Structure formats: C-alpha cells, structure tokens
C-alpha cells in the first residue's frame, strides 16, 4: 500500500517549473516600470518639499523677529545643489542703515566679516534640476527677506527670469523656483517639462506657495 502511494505522488516537471518562473518574470516586468515611476515621482516630490521648507524657515526667522534680514542662497557643490541660509543680526542691520549703506542680497553683505551668521547648510539630490539655474559657481542665486518686504531682493540667476502664470496665466509671476528631474531641460519659458515637475512661488512679503505641473493640462496646480 505504501509503495502504491509513493508511485502516485507526483512532483513538478522541469517544463512546469520553467513556465512558472517565466510567468513570475512577466508579472514582475509589468510592475517594475510603475514602481520605478512612483519612486522617481516621490524622490523629486521630496526635494520639492525640502526646498519649500527651507524657504518657509528663512521667512519664519524674519517674521518671528529673530533676524531682520535673511538670505537663502542656492548653488552647486560637486554636482549637488546646496542651500545655505544666512542672517544679518539686528545690530549689524541697524548699523548699516544708520551709516546710510544700501542693503543688498550679495554674499558680501552676509559674510562673516560683516557680521553674517550661517543658520543652515543643506545639500539636495543630484537627481534634480533647479530653475533658475544654480549649476555652477557662476550660476547661483540668492533670495533675501525682510519684515514687511521692505528690503526684499534677489541676485544672480533669480533676477530677470521669464514670468510664469501659476494662476492660469492671469498674473505674471517672477518670484519662483521650479524643480525638475535631472533628465529634463527644465525651462519654464518653453514649458520643457514632464510629469515630474514642481514649482514654488514666493513673494516679497514671505508668502510661500507650492505647485505641481500637470502635463495633460499644461498648467500649474496648487498643492
């Protein structure tokens, strides 16, 4: 009886195993592109959130009265974007005003020798591009905030950019940052974007708004 049971016990043939392995490969292959797209989207989205947080933090320093003048500077170090926030303390700020100096958003104005204080220094991913360009030592830009927007200023590639209509084109917006995949041209003027494009709109009064570009509608959607 035991011998009969053993003869009736059957395993998988080599062909059956190969078919199963092939089916698993097909299913995995179908799912991988979707996972890869989701991963890319999440990565760029997270960088967008970080930049928004850095800008909000810089504005908060001013609004809380911690510092009267704050600069957030974007540049590139070893192919990675770097975001540095510096502030001018109240005594140096007041001294400059009393001496009749013109407060600018230049690096010299926030240098250590001029009393500037570094508040934060962050690195971003090398898998993104930023517009305005900050890809090298000569392509950097800074944004400076003050309470009430009196001394708001921009320097470098952020100055003189082409406008974007974040509100459906009703208003020409010049104060913005666009975050794209490193595989994309990232040019707002020609809308050379893809589905992985995000934007941040800022104002002289410290209002920070975040957007996502809709490729199907060719427009910006508030987040």
PDB file of C-alpha atoms in Angstrom:
ATOM      1  CA  UNK A   1       0.000   0.000   0.000  1.00  0.00           C
ATOM      2  CA  UNK A   2       2.821   2.421   0.918  1.00  0.00           C
ATOM      3  CA  UNK A   3       4.600   1.592  -2.312  1.00  0.00           C
ATOM      4  CA  UNK A   4       1.423   2.375  -4.268  1.00  0.00           C
ATOM      5  CA  UNK A   5       1.119   5.801  -2.559  1.00  0.00           C
ATOM      6  CA  UNK A   6       4.694   6.621  -3.437  1.00  0.00           C
ATOM      7  CA  UNK A   7       4.061   5.781  -7.085  1.00  0.00           C
ATOM      8  CA  UNK A   8       1.002   8.055  -7.100  1.00  0.00           C
ATOM      9  CA  UNK A   9       2.954  11.022  -5.606  1.00  0.00           C
ATOM     10  CA  UNK A  10       3.956  13.366  -8.420  1.00  0.00           C
ATOM     11  CA  UNK A  11       6.252  16.412  -8.388  1.00  0.00           C
ATOM     12  CA  UNK A  12       6.639  19.318 -10.830  1.00  0.00           C
ATOM     13  CA  UNK A  13       8.317  18.636 -14.123  1.00  0.00           C
ATOM     14  CA  UNK A  14      11.150  20.835 -15.371  1.00  0.00           C
ATOM     15  CA  UNK A  15       8.889  22.341 -18.033  1.00  0.00           C
ATOM     16  CA  UNK A  16       6.246  23.246 -15.431  1.00  0.00           C
ATOM     17  CA  UNK A  17       8.867  24.955 -13.263  1.00  0.00           C
ATOM     18  CA  UNK A  18      10.176  26.938 -16.240  1.00  0.00           C
ATOM     19  CA  UNK A  19       6.638  28.071 -17.097  1.00  0.00           C
ATOM     20  CA  UNK A  20       6.071  29.270 -13.509  1.00  0.00           C
ATOM     21  CA  UNK A  21       9.400  31.140 -13.462  1.00  0.00           C
ATOM     22  CA  UNK A  22       8.555  32.763 -16.812  1.00  0.00           C
ATOM     23  CA  UNK A  23       5.142  33.894 -15.545  1.00  0.00           C
ATOM     24  CA  UNK A  24       6.716  35.393 -12.415  1.00  0.00           C
ATOM     25  CA  UNK A  25       9.200  37.253 -14.612  1.00  0.00           C
ATOM     26  CA  UNK A  26       6.422  38.643 -16.827  1.00  0.00           C
ATOM     27  CA  UNK A  27       4.367  39.846 -13.849  1.00  0.00           C
ATOM     28  CA  UNK A  28       7.437  41.411 -12.219  1.00  0.00           C
ATOM     29  CA  UNK A  29       8.380  43.079 -15.506  1.00  0.00           C
ATOM     30  CA  UNK A  30       4.922  44.615 -15.808  1.00  0.00           C
ATOM     31  CA  UNK A  31       5.057  46.003 -12.276  1.00  0.00           C
ATOM     32  CA  UNK A  32       8.610  47.372 -12.334  1.00  0.00           C
ATOM     33  CA  UNK A  33       8.012  50.371 -14.649  1.00  0.00           C
ATOM     34  CA  UNK A  34       5.144  51.539 -12.397  1.00  0.00           C
ATOM     35  CA  UNK A  35       7.321  51.163  -9.307  1.00  0.00           C
ATOM     36  CA  UNK A  36      10.200  52.989 -10.999  1.00  0.00           C
ATOM     37  CA  UNK A  37       7.867  55.856 -11.968  1.00  0.00           C
ATOM     38  CA  UNK A  38       6.453  56.066  -8.447  1.00  0.00           C
ATOM     39  CA  UNK A  39       9.954  56.084  -6.953  1.00  0.00           C
ATOM     40  CA  UNK A  40      11.091  58.881  -9.286  1.00  0.00           C
ATOM     41  CA  UNK A  41       7.986  60.926  -8.514  1.00  0.00           C
ATOM     42  CA  UNK A  42       8.421  60.521  -4.757  1.00  0.00           C
ATOM     43  CA  UNK A  43      12.096  61.474  -4.951  1.00  0.00           C
ATOM     44  CA  UNK A  44      11.529  64.748  -6.823  1.00  0.00           C
ATOM     45  CA  UNK A  45       8.472  65.479  -4.706  1.00  0.00           C
ATOM     46  CA  UNK A  46      10.536  65.112  -1.532  1.00  0.00           C
ATOM     47  CA  UNK A  47      13.163  67.539  -2.869  1.00  0.00           C
ATOM     48  CA  UNK A  48      10.368  69.986  -3.677  1.00  0.00           C
ATOM     49  CA  UNK A  49       9.083  69.706  -0.113  1.00  0.00           C
ATOM     50  CA  UNK A  50      12.573  70.290   1.285  1.00  0.00           C
ATOM     51  CA  UNK A  51      13.117  73.455  -0.722  1.00  0.00           C
ATOM     52  CA  UNK A  52       9.704  74.720   0.342  1.00  0.00           C
ATOM     53  CA  UNK A  53      10.624  74.027   3.964  1.00  0.00           C
ATOM     54  CA  UNK A  54      13.941  75.893   3.640  1.00  0.00           C
ATOM     55  CA  UNK A  55      12.199  78.946   2.195  1.00  0.00           C
ATOM     56  CA  UNK A  56       9.495  78.850   4.873  1.00  0.00           C
ATOM     57  CA  UNK A  57      12.144  78.553   7.581  1.00  0.00           C
ATOM     58  CA  UNK A  58      14.013  81.596   6.219  1.00  0.00           C
ATOM     59  CA  UNK A  59      10.807  83.641   6.191  1.00  0.00           C
ATOM     60  CA  UNK A  60       9.940  82.479   9.725  1.00  0.00           C
ATOM     61  CA  UNK A  61      13.244  83.800  11.051  1.00  0.00           C
ATOM     62  CA  UNK A  62      12.223  87.252   9.822  1.00  0.00           C
ATOM     63  CA  UNK A  63       8.574  87.103  10.860  1.00  0.00           C
ATOM     64  CA  UNK A  64       9.442  85.956  14.398  1.00  0.00           C
ATOM     65  CA  UNK A  65      11.850  88.854  14.732  1.00  0.00           C
ATOM     66  CA  UNK A  66      14.838  86.557  15.227  1.00  0.00           C
ATOM     67  CA  UNK A  67      16.746  88.378  12.479  1.00  0.00           C
ATOM     68  CA  UNK A  68      15.792  91.462  10.447  1.00  0.00           C
ATOM     69  CA  UNK A  69      17.375  90.311   7.193  1.00  0.00           C
ATOM     70  CA  UNK A  70      17.786  86.708   5.974  1.00  0.00           C
ATOM     71  CA  UNK A  71      19.358  85.328   2.799  1.00  0.00           C
ATOM     72  CA  UNK A  72      18.766  81.890   1.280  1.00  0.00           C
ATOM     73  CA  UNK A  73      21.362  81.037  -1.355  1.00  0.00           C
ATOM     74  CA  UNK A  74      21.247  78.213  -3.951  1.00  0.00           C
ATOM     75  CA  UNK A  75      24.431  76.953  -5.557  1.00  0.00           C
ATOM     76  CA  UNK A  76      26.064  73.721  -6.718  1.00  0.00           C
ATOM     77  CA  UNK A  77      28.882  71.865  -4.996  1.00  0.00           C
ATOM     78  CA  UNK A  78      30.278  68.686  -6.603  1.00  0.00           C
ATOM     79  CA  UNK A  79      27.165  68.445  -8.811  1.00  0.00           C
ATOM     80  CA  UNK A  80      24.884  68.579  -5.777  1.00  0.00           C
ATOM     81  CA  UNK A  81      22.709  71.589  -5.106  1.00  0.00           C
ATOM     82  CA  UNK A  82      23.457  73.345  -1.853  1.00  0.00           C
ATOM     83  CA  UNK A  83      21.073  75.596   0.049  1.00  0.00           C
ATOM     84  CA  UNK A  84      22.647  77.924   2.626  1.00  0.00           C
ATOM     85  CA  UNK A  85      20.692  80.278   4.880  1.00  0.00           C
ATOM     86  CA  UNK A  86      22.484  83.250   6.422  1.00  0.00           C
ATOM     87  CA  UNK A  87      21.207  86.118   8.532  1.00  0.00           C
ATOM     88  CA  UNK A  88      22.269  89.612   9.459  1.00  0.00           C
ATOM     89  CA  UNK A  89      21.833  90.266  13.200  1.00  0.00           C
ATOM     90  CA  UNK A  90      19.922  93.305  14.414  1.00  0.00           C
ATOM     91  CA  UNK A  91      22.980  95.317  15.499  1.00  0.00           C
ATOM     92  CA  UNK A  92      24.708  94.934  12.121  1.00  0.00           C
ATOM     93  CA  UNK A  93      21.466  95.598  10.301  1.00  0.00           C
ATOM     94  CA  UNK A  94      20.848  98.805  12.279  1.00  0.00           C
ATOM     95  CA  UNK A  95      24.469  99.929  11.870  1.00  0.00           C
ATOM     96  CA  UNK A  96      24.242  99.560   8.087  1.00  0.00           C
ATOM     97  CA  UNK A  97      21.041 101.595   7.991  1.00  0.00           C
ATOM     98  CA  UNK A  98      22.451 104.307  10.270  1.00  0.00           C
ATOM     99  CA  UNK A  99      25.520 104.599   8.063  1.00  0.00           C
ATOM    100  CA  UNK A 100      23.317 105.013   5.016  1.00  0.00           C
ATOM    101  CA  UNK A 101      24.524 101.797   3.387  1.00  0.00           C
ATOM    102  CA  UNK A 102      22.439 100.099   0.727  1.00  0.00           C
ATOM    103  CA  UNK A 103      21.337  96.687   1.974  1.00  0.00           C
ATOM    104  CA  UNK A 104      21.822  94.155  -0.790  1.00  0.00           C
ATOM    105  CA  UNK A 105      21.358  90.411  -1.157  1.00  0.00           C
ATOM    106  CA  UNK A 106      25.014  89.914  -2.039  1.00  0.00           C
ATOM    107  CA  UNK A 107      27.306  87.378  -0.390  1.00  0.00           C
ATOM    108  CA  UNK A 108      29.446  90.207   1.000  1.00  0.00           C
ATOM    109  CA  UNK A 109      26.510  91.665   2.895  1.00  0.00           C
ATOM    110  CA  UNK A 110      26.035  88.364   4.756  1.00  0.00           C
ATOM    111  CA  UNK A 111      29.708  87.408   5.114  1.00  0.00           C
ATOM    112  CA  UNK A 112      31.179  86.518   8.496  1.00  0.00           C
ATOM    113  CA  UNK A 113      33.414  89.580   8.343  1.00  0.00           C
ATOM    114  CA  UNK A 114      30.299  91.718   8.049  1.00  0.00           C
ATOM    115  CA  UNK A 115      28.640  90.001  11.000  1.00  0.00           C
ATOM    116  CA  UNK A 116      26.589  87.494   8.989  1.00  0.00           C
ATOM    117  CA  UNK A 117      25.555  84.268  10.730  1.00  0.00           C
ATOM    118  CA  UNK A 118      25.090  80.920   8.983  1.00  0.00           C
ATOM    119  CA  UNK A 119      21.790  79.413  10.126  1.00  0.00           C
ATOM    120  CA  UNK A 120      21.694  76.257   8.000  1.00  0.00           C
ATOM    121  CA  UNK A 121      23.525  74.434   5.239  1.00  0.00           C
ATOM    122  CA  UNK A 122      21.790  71.642   3.300  1.00  0.00           C
ATOM    123  CA  UNK A 123      22.549  69.512   0.268  1.00  0.00           C
ATOM    124  CA  UNK A 124      19.941  68.417  -2.263  1.00  0.00           C
ATOM    125  CA  UNK A 125      19.900  65.437  -4.601  1.00  0.00           C
ATOM    126  CA  UNK A 126      21.932  65.295  -7.815  1.00  0.00           C
ATOM    127  CA  UNK A 127      18.865  63.726  -9.472  1.00  0.00           C
ATOM    128  CA  UNK A 128      17.102  67.068  -9.852  1.00  0.00           C
ATOM    129  CA  UNK A 129      17.484  70.328 -11.743  1.00  0.00           C
ATOM    130  CA  UNK A 130      16.506  73.743 -10.462  1.00  0.00           C
ATOM    131  CA  UNK A 131      15.375  76.798 -12.371  1.00  0.00           C
ATOM    132  CA  UNK A 132      16.695  79.487 -12.032  1.00  0.00           C
ATOM    133  CA  UNK A 133      19.941  77.695 -12.712  1.00  0.00           C
ATOM    134  CA  UNK A 134      22.349  77.100  -9.850  1.00  0.00           C
ATOM    135  CA  UNK A 135      24.550  74.526 -11.537  1.00  0.00           C
ATOM    136  CA  UNK A 136      27.931  76.104 -11.009  1.00  0.00           C
ATOM    137  CA  UNK A 137      29.934  78.809  -9.283  1.00  0.00           C
ATOM    138  CA  UNK A 138      28.775  81.389 -11.797  1.00  0.00           C
ATOM    139  CA  UNK A 139      25.169  80.137 -11.804  1.00  0.00           C
ATOM    140  CA  UNK A 140      23.967  80.834  -8.293  1.00  0.00           C
ATOM    141  CA  UNK A 141      21.084  82.818  -6.931  1.00  0.00           C
ATOM    142  CA  UNK A 142      20.006  84.291  -3.629  1.00  0.00           C
ATOM    143  CA  UNK A 143      16.690  85.468  -2.203  1.00  0.00           C
ATOM    144  CA  UNK A 144      16.584  87.885   0.728  1.00  0.00           C
ATOM    145  CA  UNK A 145      13.614  88.523   3.007  1.00  0.00           C
ATOM    146  CA  UNK A 146      12.917  91.301   5.498  1.00  0.00           C
ATOM    147  CA  UNK A 147       9.859  92.014   7.607  1.00  0.00           C
ATOM    148  CA  UNK A 148       7.227  93.827   5.601  1.00  0.00           C
ATOM    149  CA  UNK A 149       9.166  93.139   2.404  1.00  0.00           C
ATOM    150  CA  UNK A 150      10.998  96.476   2.565  1.00  0.00           C
ATOM    151  CA  UNK A 151      14.415  95.050   1.686  1.00  0.00           C
ATOM    152  CA  UNK A 152      13.287  92.036  -0.317  1.00  0.00           C
ATOM    153  CA  UNK A 153      15.773  91.362  -3.088  1.00  0.00           C
ATOM    154  CA  UNK A 154      17.118  88.733  -5.474  1.00  0.00           C
ATOM    155  CA  UNK A 155      20.544  88.267  -7.011  1.00  0.00           C
ATOM    156  CA  UNK A 156      22.135  86.034  -9.602  1.00  0.00           C
ATOM    157  CA  UNK A 157      20.082  83.919 -11.971  1.00  0.00           C
ATOM    158  CA  UNK A 158      16.869  84.557  -9.993  1.00  0.00           C
ATOM    159  CA  UNK A 159      16.914  88.161 -11.172  1.00  0.00           C
ATOM    160  CA  UNK A 160      15.306  88.837 -14.546  1.00  0.00           C
ATOM    161  CA  UNK A 161      13.717  85.411 -15.181  1.00  0.00           C
ATOM    162  CA  UNK A 162      10.798  84.944 -17.564  1.00  0.00           C
ATOM    163  CA  UNK A 163       7.389  85.029 -15.849  1.00  0.00           C
ATOM    164  CA  UNK A 164       5.179  82.020 -15.104  1.00  0.00           C
ATOM    165  CA  UNK A 165       1.392  82.111 -14.849  1.00  0.00           C
ATOM    166  CA  UNK A 166       0.816  79.911 -11.812  1.00  0.00           C
ATOM    167  CA  UNK A 167      -2.786  81.093 -11.626  1.00  0.00           C
ATOM    168  CA  UNK A 168      -3.667  80.091 -15.167  1.00  0.00           C
ATOM    169  CA  UNK A 169      -1.668  82.869 -16.768  1.00  0.00           C
ATOM    170  CA  UNK A 170      -3.680  85.702 -15.214  1.00  0.00           C
ATOM    171  CA  UNK A 171      -0.669  87.138 -13.394  1.00  0.00           C
ATOM    172  CA  UNK A 172       2.966  87.318 -14.465  1.00  0.00           C
ATOM    173  CA  UNK A 173       4.968  85.762 -11.607  1.00  0.00           C
ATOM    174  CA  UNK A 174       8.701  86.426 -11.453  1.00  0.00           C
ATOM    175  CA  UNK A 175       9.401  85.092  -7.961  1.00  0.00           C
ATOM    176  CA  UNK A 176       9.560  81.317  -8.287  1.00  0.00           C
ATOM    177  CA  UNK A 177      11.673  78.175  -8.249  1.00  0.00           C
ATOM    178  CA  UNK A 178      10.989  75.170 -10.496  1.00  0.00           C
ATOM    179  CA  UNK A 179      12.224  71.686  -9.598  1.00  0.00           C
ATOM    180  CA  UNK A 180      12.561  69.085 -12.367  1.00  0.00           C
ATOM    181  CA  UNK A 181      14.120  65.694 -12.975  1.00  0.00           C
ATOM    182  CA  UNK A 182      17.793  65.839 -13.976  1.00  0.00           C
ATOM    183  CA  UNK A 183      16.679  64.204 -17.240  1.00  0.00           C
ATOM    184  CA  UNK A 184      14.517  67.212 -18.154  1.00  0.00           C
ATOM    185  CA  UNK A 185      15.506  70.528 -19.738  1.00  0.00           C
ATOM    186  CA  UNK A 186      13.541  72.424 -17.051  1.00  0.00           C
ATOM    187  CA  UNK A 187      12.884  75.638 -18.984  1.00  0.00           C
ATOM    188  CA  UNK A 188       9.710  77.497 -17.904  1.00  0.00           C
ATOM    189  CA  UNK A 189       9.736  79.777 -20.970  1.00  0.00           C
ATOM    190  CA  UNK A 190       9.301  76.837 -23.367  1.00  0.00           C
ATOM    191  CA  UNK A 191       7.475  74.618 -20.827  1.00  0.00           C
ATOM    192  CA  UNK A 192      10.029  71.865 -21.416  1.00  0.00           C
ATOM    193  CA  UNK A 193       8.584  69.855 -18.528  1.00  0.00           C
ATOM    194  CA  UNK A 194       7.369  66.362 -17.763  1.00  0.00           C
ATOM    195  CA  UNK A 195       5.066  64.847 -15.132  1.00  0.00           C
ATOM    196  CA  UNK A 196       7.792  65.171 -12.506  1.00  0.00           C
ATOM    197  CA  UNK A 197       7.888  68.968 -12.335  1.00  0.00           C
ATOM    198  CA  UNK A 198       7.121  71.066  -9.255  1.00  0.00           C
ATOM    199  CA  UNK A 199       7.133  74.770  -8.535  1.00  0.00           C
ATOM    200  CA  UNK A 200       7.398  77.113  -5.572  1.00  0.00           C
ATOM    201  CA  UNK A 201       6.089  80.651  -5.661  1.00  0.00           C
ATOM    202  CA  UNK A 202       7.374  83.168  -3.124  1.00  0.00           C
ATOM    203  CA  UNK A 203       6.553  86.810  -2.528  1.00  0.00           C
ATOM    204  CA  UNK A 204       8.406  89.779  -1.087  1.00  0.00           C
ATOM    205  CA  UNK A 205       6.119  89.508   1.951  1.00  0.00           C
ATOM    206  CA  UNK A 206       7.126  85.895   2.654  1.00  0.00           C
ATOM    207  CA  UNK A 207       4.163  84.025   1.182  1.00  0.00           C
ATOM    208  CA  UNK A 208       5.311  80.555   0.069  1.00  0.00           C
ATOM    209  CA  UNK A 209       3.041  78.505  -2.225  1.00  0.00           C
ATOM    210  CA  UNK A 210       3.729  75.071  -3.746  1.00  0.00           C
ATOM    211  CA  UNK A 211       2.579  73.744  -7.121  1.00  0.00           C
ATOM    212  CA  UNK A 212       2.765  70.704  -9.380  1.00  0.00           C
ATOM    213  CA  UNK A 213       2.830  70.923 -13.159  1.00  0.00           C
ATOM    214  CA  UNK A 214       0.105  68.982 -14.984  1.00  0.00           C
ATOM    215  CA  UNK A 215       1.437  67.804 -18.325  1.00  0.00           C
ATOM    216  CA  UNK A 216      -2.020  66.816 -19.590  1.00  0.00           C
ATOM    217  CA  UNK A 217      -3.471  70.285 -18.905  1.00  0.00           C
ATOM    218  CA  UNK A 218      -0.229  72.205 -19.483  1.00  0.00           C
ATOM    219  CA  UNK A 219      -0.862  74.181 -16.314  1.00  0.00           C
ATOM    220  CA  UNK A 220       0.191  74.511 -12.680  1.00  0.00           C
ATOM    221  CA  UNK A 221      -1.924  73.008  -9.914  1.00  0.00           C
ATOM    222  CA  UNK A 222      -1.750  74.279  -6.332  1.00  0.00           C
ATOM    223  CA  UNK A 223      -0.730  71.625  -3.788  1.00  0.00           C
TER     224      UNK A 223
END
